[in-house]
CSV table of C-alpha atoms in Angstrom, one decimal:
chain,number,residue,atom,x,y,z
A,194,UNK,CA,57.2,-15.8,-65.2
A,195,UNK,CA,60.5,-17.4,-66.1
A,196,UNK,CA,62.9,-18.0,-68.7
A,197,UNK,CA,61.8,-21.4,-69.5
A,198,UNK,CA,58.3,-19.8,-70.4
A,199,UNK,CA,59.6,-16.5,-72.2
A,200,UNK,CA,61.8,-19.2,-74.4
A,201,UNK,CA,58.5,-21.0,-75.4
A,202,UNK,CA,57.1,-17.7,-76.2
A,203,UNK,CA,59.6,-16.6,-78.4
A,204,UNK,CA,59.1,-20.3,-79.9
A,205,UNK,CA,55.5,-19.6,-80.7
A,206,UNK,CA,55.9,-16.5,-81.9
A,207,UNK,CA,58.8,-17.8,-84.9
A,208,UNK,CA,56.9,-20.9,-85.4
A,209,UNK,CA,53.3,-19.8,-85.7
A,210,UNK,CA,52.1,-22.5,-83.8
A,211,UNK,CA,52.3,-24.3,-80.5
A,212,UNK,CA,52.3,-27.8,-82.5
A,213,UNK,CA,55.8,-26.1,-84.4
A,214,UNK,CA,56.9,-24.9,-80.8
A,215,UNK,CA,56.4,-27.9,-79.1
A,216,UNK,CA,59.2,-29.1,-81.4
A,217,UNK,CA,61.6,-26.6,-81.4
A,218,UNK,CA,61.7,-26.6,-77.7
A,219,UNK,CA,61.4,-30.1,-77.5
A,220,UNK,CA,58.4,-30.4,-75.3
A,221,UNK,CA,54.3,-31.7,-75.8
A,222,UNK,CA,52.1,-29.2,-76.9
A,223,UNK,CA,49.8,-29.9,-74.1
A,224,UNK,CA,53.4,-28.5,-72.2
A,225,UNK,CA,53.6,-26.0,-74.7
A,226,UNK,CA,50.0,-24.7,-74.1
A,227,UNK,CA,50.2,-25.0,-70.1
A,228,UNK,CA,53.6,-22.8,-70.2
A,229,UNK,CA,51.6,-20.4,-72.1
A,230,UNK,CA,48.5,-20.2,-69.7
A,231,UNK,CA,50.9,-19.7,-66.8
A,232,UNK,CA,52.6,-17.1,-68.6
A,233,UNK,CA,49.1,-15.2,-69.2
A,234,UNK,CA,48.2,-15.8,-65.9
A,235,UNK,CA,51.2,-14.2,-64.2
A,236,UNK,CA,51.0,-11.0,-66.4
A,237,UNK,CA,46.8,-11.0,-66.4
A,238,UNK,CA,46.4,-10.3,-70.1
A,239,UNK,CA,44.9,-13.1,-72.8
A,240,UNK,CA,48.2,-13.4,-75.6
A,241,UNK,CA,46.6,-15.4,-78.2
A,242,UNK,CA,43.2,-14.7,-79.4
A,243,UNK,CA,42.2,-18.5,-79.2
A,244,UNK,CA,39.0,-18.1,-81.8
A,245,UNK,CA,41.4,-18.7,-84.5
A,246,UNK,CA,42.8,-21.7,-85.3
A,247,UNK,CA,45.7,-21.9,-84.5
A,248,UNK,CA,45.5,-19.5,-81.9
A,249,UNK,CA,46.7,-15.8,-83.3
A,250,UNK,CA,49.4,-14.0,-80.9
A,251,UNK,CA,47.6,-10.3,-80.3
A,252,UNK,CA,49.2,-7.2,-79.9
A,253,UNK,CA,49.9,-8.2,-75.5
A,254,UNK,CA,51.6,-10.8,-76.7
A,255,UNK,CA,53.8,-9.3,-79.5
A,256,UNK,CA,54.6,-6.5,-77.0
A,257,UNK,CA,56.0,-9.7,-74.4
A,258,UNK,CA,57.9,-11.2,-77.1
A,259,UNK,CA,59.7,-8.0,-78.2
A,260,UNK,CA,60.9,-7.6,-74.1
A,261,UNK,CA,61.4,-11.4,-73.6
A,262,UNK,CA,63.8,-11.6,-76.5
A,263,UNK,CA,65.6,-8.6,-75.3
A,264,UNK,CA,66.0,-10.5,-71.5
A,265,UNK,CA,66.4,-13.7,-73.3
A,266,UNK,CA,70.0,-12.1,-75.2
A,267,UNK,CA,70.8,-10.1,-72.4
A,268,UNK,CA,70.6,-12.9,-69.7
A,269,UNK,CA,72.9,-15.0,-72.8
A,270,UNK,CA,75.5,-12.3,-73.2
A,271,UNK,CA,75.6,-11.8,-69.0
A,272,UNK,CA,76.6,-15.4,-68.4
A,273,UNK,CA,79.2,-15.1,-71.2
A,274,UNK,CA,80.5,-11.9,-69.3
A,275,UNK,CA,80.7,-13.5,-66.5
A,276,UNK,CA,82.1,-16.6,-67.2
A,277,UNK,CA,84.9,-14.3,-68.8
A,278,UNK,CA,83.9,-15.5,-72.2
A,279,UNK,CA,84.6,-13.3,-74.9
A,280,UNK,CA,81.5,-12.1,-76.8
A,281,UNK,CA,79.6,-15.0,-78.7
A,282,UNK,CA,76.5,-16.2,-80.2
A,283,UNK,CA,74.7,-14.9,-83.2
A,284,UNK,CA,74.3,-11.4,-84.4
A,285,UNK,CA,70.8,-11.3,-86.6
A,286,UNK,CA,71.8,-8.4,-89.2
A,287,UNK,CA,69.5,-7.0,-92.0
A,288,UNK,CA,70.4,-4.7,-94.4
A,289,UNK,CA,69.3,-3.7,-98.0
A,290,UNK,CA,70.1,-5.5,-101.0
A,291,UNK,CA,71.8,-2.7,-102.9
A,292,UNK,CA,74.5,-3.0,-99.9
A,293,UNK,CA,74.2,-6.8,-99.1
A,294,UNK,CA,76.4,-8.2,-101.9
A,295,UNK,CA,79.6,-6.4,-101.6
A,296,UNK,CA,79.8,-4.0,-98.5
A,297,UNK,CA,78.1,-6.4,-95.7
A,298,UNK,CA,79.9,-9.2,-96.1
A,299,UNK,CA,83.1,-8.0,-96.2
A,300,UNK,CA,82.6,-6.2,-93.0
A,301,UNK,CA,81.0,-9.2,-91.4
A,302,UNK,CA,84.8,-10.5,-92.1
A,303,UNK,CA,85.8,-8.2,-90.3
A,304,UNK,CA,83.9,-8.9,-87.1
A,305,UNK,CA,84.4,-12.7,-87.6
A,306,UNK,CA,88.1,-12.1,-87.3
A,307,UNK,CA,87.9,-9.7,-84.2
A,308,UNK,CA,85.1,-11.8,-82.6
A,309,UNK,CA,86.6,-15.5,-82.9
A,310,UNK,CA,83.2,-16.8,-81.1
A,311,UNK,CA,80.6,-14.8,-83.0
A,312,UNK,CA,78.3,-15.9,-85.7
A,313,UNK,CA,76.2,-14.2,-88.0
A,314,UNK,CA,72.8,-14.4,-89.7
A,315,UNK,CA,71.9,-11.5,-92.9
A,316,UNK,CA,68.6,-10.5,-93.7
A,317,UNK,CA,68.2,-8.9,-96.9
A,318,UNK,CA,64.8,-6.9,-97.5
A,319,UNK,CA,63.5,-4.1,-97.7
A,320,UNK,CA,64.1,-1.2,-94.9
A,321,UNK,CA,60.6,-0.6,-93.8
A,322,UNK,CA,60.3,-4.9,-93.0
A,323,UNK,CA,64.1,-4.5,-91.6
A,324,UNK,CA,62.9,-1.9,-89.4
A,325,UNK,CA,59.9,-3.4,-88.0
A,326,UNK,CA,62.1,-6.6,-87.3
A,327,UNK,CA,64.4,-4.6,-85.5
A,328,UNK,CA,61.8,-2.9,-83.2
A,329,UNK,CA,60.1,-6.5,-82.9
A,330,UNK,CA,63.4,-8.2,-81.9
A,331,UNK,CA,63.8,-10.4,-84.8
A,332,UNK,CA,66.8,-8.2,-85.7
A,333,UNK,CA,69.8,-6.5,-83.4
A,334,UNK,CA,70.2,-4.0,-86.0
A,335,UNK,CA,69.9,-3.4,-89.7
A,336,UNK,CA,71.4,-1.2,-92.7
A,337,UNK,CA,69.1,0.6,-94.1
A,338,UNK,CA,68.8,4.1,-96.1
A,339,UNK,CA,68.0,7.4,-95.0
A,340,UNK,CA,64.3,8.8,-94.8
A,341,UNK,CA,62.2,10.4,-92.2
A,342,UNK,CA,61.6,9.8,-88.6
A,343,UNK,CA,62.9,7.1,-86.7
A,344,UNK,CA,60.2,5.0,-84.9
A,345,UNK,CA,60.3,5.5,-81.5
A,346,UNK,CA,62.8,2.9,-79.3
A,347,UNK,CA,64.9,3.2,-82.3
A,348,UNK,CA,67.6,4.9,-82.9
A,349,UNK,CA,69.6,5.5,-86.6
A,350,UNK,CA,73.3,6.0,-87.0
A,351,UNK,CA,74.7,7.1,-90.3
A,352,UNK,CA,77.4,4.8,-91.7
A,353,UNK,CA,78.2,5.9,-95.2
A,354,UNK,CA,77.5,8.0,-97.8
A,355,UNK,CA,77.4,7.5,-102.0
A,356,UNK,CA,76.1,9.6,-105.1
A,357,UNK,CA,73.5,8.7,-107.6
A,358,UNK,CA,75.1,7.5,-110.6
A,359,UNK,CA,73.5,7.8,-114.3
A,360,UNK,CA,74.4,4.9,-116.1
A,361,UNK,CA,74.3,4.7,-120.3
A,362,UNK,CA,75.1,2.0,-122.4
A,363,UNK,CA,78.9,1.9,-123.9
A,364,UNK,CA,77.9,3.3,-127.3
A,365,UNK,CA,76.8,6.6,-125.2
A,366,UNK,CA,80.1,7.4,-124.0
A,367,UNK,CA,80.6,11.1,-124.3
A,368,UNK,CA,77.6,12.6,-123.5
A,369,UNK,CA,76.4,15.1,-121.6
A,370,UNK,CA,73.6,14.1,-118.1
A,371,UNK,CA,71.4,16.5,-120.5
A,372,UNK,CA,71.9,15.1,-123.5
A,373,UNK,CA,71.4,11.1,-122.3
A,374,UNK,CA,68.1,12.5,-120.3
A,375,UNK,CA,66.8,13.7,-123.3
A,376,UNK,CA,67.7,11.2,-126.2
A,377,UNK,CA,68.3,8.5,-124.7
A,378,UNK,CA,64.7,5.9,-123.3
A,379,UNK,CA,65.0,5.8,-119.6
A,380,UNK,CA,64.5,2.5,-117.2
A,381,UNK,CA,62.7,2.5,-114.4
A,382,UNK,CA,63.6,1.8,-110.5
A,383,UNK,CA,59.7,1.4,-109.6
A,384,UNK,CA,59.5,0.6,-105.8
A,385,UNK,CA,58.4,1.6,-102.5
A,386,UNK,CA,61.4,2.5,-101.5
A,387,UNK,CA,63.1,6.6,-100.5
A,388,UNK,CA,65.8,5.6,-103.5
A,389,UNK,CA,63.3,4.8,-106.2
A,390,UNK,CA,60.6,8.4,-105.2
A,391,UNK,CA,64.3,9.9,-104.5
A,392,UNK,CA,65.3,9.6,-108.6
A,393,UNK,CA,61.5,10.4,-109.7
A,394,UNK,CA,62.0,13.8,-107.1
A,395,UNK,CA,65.4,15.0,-109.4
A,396,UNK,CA,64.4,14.2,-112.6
A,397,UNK,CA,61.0,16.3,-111.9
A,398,UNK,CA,63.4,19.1,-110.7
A,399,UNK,CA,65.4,19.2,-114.0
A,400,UNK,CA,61.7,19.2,-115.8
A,401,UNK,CA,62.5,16.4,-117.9
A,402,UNK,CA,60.4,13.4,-118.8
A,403,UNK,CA,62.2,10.7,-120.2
A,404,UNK,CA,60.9,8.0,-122.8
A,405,UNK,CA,60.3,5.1,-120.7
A,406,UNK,CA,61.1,1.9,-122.2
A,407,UNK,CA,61.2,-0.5,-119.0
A,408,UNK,CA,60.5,-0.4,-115.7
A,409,UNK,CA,61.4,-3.1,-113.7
A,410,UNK,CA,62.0,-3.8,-109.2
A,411,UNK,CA,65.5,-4.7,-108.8
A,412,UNK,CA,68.6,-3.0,-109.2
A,413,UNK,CA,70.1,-5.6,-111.0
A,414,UNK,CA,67.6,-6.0,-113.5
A,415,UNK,CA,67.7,-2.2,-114.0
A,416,UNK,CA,71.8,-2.7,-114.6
A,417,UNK,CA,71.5,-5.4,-117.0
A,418,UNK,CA,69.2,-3.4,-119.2
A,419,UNK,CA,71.5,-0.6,-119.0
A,420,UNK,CA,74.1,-3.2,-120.1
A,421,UNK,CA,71.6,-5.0,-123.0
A,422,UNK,CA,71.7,-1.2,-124.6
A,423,UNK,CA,67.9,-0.6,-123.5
A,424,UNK,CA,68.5,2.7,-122.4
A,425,UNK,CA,69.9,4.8,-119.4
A,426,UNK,CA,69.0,4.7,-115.3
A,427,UNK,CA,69.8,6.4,-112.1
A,428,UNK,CA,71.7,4.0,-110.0
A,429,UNK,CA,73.3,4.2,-106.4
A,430,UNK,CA,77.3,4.2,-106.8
A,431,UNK,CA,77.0,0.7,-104.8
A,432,UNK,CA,75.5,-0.4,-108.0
A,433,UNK,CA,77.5,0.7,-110.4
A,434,UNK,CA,80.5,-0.8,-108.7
A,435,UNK,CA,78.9,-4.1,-108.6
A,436,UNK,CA,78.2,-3.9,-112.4
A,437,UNK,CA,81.7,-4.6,-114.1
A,438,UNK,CA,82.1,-0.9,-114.6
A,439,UNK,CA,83.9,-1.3,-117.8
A,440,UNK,CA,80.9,-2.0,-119.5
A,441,UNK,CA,79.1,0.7,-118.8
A,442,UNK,CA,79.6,4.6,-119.3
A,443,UNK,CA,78.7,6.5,-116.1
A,444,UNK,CA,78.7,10.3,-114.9
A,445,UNK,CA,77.6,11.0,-111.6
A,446,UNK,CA,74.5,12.5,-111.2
A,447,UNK,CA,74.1,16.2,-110.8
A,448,UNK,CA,78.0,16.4,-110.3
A,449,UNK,CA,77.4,14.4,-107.0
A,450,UNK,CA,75.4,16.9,-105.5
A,451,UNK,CA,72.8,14.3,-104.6
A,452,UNK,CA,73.3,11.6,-102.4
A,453,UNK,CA,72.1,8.5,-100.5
A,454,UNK,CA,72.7,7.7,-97.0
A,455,UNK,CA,73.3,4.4,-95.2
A,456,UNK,CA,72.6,4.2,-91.5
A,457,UNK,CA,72.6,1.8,-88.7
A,458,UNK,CA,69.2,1.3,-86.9
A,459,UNK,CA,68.9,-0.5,-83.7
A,460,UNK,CA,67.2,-0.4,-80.5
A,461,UNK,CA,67.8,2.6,-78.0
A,462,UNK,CA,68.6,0.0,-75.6
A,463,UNK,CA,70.6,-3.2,-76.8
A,464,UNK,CA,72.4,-5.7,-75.1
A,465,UNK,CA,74.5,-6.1,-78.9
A,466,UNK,CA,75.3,-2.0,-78.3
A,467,UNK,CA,79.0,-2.7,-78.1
A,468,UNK,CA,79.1,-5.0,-80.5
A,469,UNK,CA,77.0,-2.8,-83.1
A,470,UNK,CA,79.6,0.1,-82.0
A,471,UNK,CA,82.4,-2.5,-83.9
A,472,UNK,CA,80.1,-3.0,-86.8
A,473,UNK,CA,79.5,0.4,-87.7
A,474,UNK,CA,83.4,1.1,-87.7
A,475,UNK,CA,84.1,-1.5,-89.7
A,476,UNK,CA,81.6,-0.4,-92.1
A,477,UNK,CA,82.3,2.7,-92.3
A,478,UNK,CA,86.2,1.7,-92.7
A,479,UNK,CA,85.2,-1.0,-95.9
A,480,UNK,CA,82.7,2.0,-97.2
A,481,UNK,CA,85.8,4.1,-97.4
A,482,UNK,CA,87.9,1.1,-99.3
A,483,UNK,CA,85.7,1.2,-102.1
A,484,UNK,CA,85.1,4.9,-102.7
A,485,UNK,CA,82.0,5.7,-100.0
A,486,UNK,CA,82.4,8.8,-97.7
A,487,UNK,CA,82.1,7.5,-94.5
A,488,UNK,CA,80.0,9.4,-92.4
A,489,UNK,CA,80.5,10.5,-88.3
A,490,UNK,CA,79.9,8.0,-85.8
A,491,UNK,CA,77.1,9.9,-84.0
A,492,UNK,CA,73.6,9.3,-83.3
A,493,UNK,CA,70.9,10.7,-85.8
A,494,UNK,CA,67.7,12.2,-85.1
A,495,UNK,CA,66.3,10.6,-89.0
A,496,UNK,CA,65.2,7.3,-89.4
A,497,UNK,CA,64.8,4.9,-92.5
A,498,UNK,CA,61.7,3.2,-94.3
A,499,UNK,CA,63.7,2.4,-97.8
């Protein structure tokens, strides 16, 4: 195989078709589908199952395009390196939403002015999807929060750390996290997310059940109804910075004792590693400007599925 037939690969595989590929790699899809038989004939496995139409990449063929976009970036950076280039191209970041309005960029500033020749591309989603990009190769690396086990060729880093924040409406100020749980309706983070199962875990703990009056699948939407005076919610601290704090009255929750971490996932093996080194600092040093604990710089044994 060569590179010239891993690119087209990789083409396929973001296009969904060879007709789409053709295009992007500016080639026929007669070429297209030629590269492609070569390519199956030098590893001896069928990619595509070719009763579909279009032909459907299987699982040989997703496995190839994870390790071909891992040569196809490393080959990149080594002829940068070489050529005594400093680092360039595009780092493909995902992270969260609750993180990607205010934190993320800022410290993608920060890389842009240390790295005069790099460019950047933000995924926001959710950190199961972010994950599964990252392990497929769509992704170098992506911010998501803590959970359980890291898949395996993944590794998670910690990067910050914030409380859970209950939130009331202005007319609330004063009262006690007891008193709002128990007088005041309660809205709803309902996702499938570690953040959202992580509120409904505490509030079981304190044996209360709240009046629901909304439930809604955005953090923002649950901070504008604490805003319109529907009731209270359990926020992450991110959130409540990000929500013109002055209108809102806010304790933290359970005196800070509980928490939500933000982590770093990436491959085990990248050719972005020293790069992704620079972006956790630099998130970790913005997390810090605006109130997070930063967390150590070491390599975790947890993963992330929120």
């Amino acid at each position: 195989m060569d590179t010239r037939q891993l690119q087209t690969l990789i083409a396929v595989a973001d296009t969904g078709s060879f007709a789409s590929a053709a295009r992007l790699v500016n080639l026929t899809a007669s070429a297209v589908s030629q590269q492609i038989q070569s390519l199956e004939a030098d590893v001896g496995v069928s990619l595509f199952d070719r009763n579909k139409r279009p032909p459907q990449m299987n699982a040989h063929g997703e496995e190839l395009v994870r390790a071909a976009r891992s040569v196809m970036q490393t080959i990149g950076e080594t002829r940068t390196n070489i050529s005594g280039s400093r680092t360039a191209g595009m780092l493909k970041i995902g992270a969260i939403r609750t993180i990607s309005m205010r934190l993320v960029p800022f410290a993608l500033a920060d890389m842009a002015a240390f790295y005069a020749d790099l460019s950047f591309n933000l995924t926001v989603g959710m950190s199961q999807t972010l994950t599964a990009d990252v392990a497929a190769g769509r992704l170098d690396a992506a911010l998501v929060a803590e959970h359980v086990g890291v898949p395996a060729g993944l590794s998670w880093t910690p990067v910050l750390s914030e409380p859970l924040v209950l939130v009331a409406p202005k007319h609330a100020t004063g009262q006690t996290e007891l008193s709002l749980l128990k007088n005041l309706p309660f809205i709803r983070y309902e996702t499938d997310v570690p953040l959202a199962k992580q509120i409904e875990t505490e509030l079981s703990r304190l044996g209360v059940s709240p009046r629901e009056i909304a439930v809604t699948n955005t953090m923002p939407s649950v901070v504008g109804m604490v805003q319109a005076g529907l009731g209270f919610a359990i926020i992450p601290q991110i959130a409540f910075l990000d929500a013109a704090p002055s209108s809102l009255y806010s304790i933290q929750f359970r005196n800070g004792a509980i928490t939500r971490r933000i982590g770093l996932i990436q491959r085990q093996v990248s050719s972005r590693a020293e790069v992704l080194i620079e972006l956790r600092r630099v998130l970790s040093q913005r997390a810090a400007k605006i109130g997070f604990g930063a967390t150590e710089i070491a390599s975790s044994g947890r993963g992330s599925n929120a």
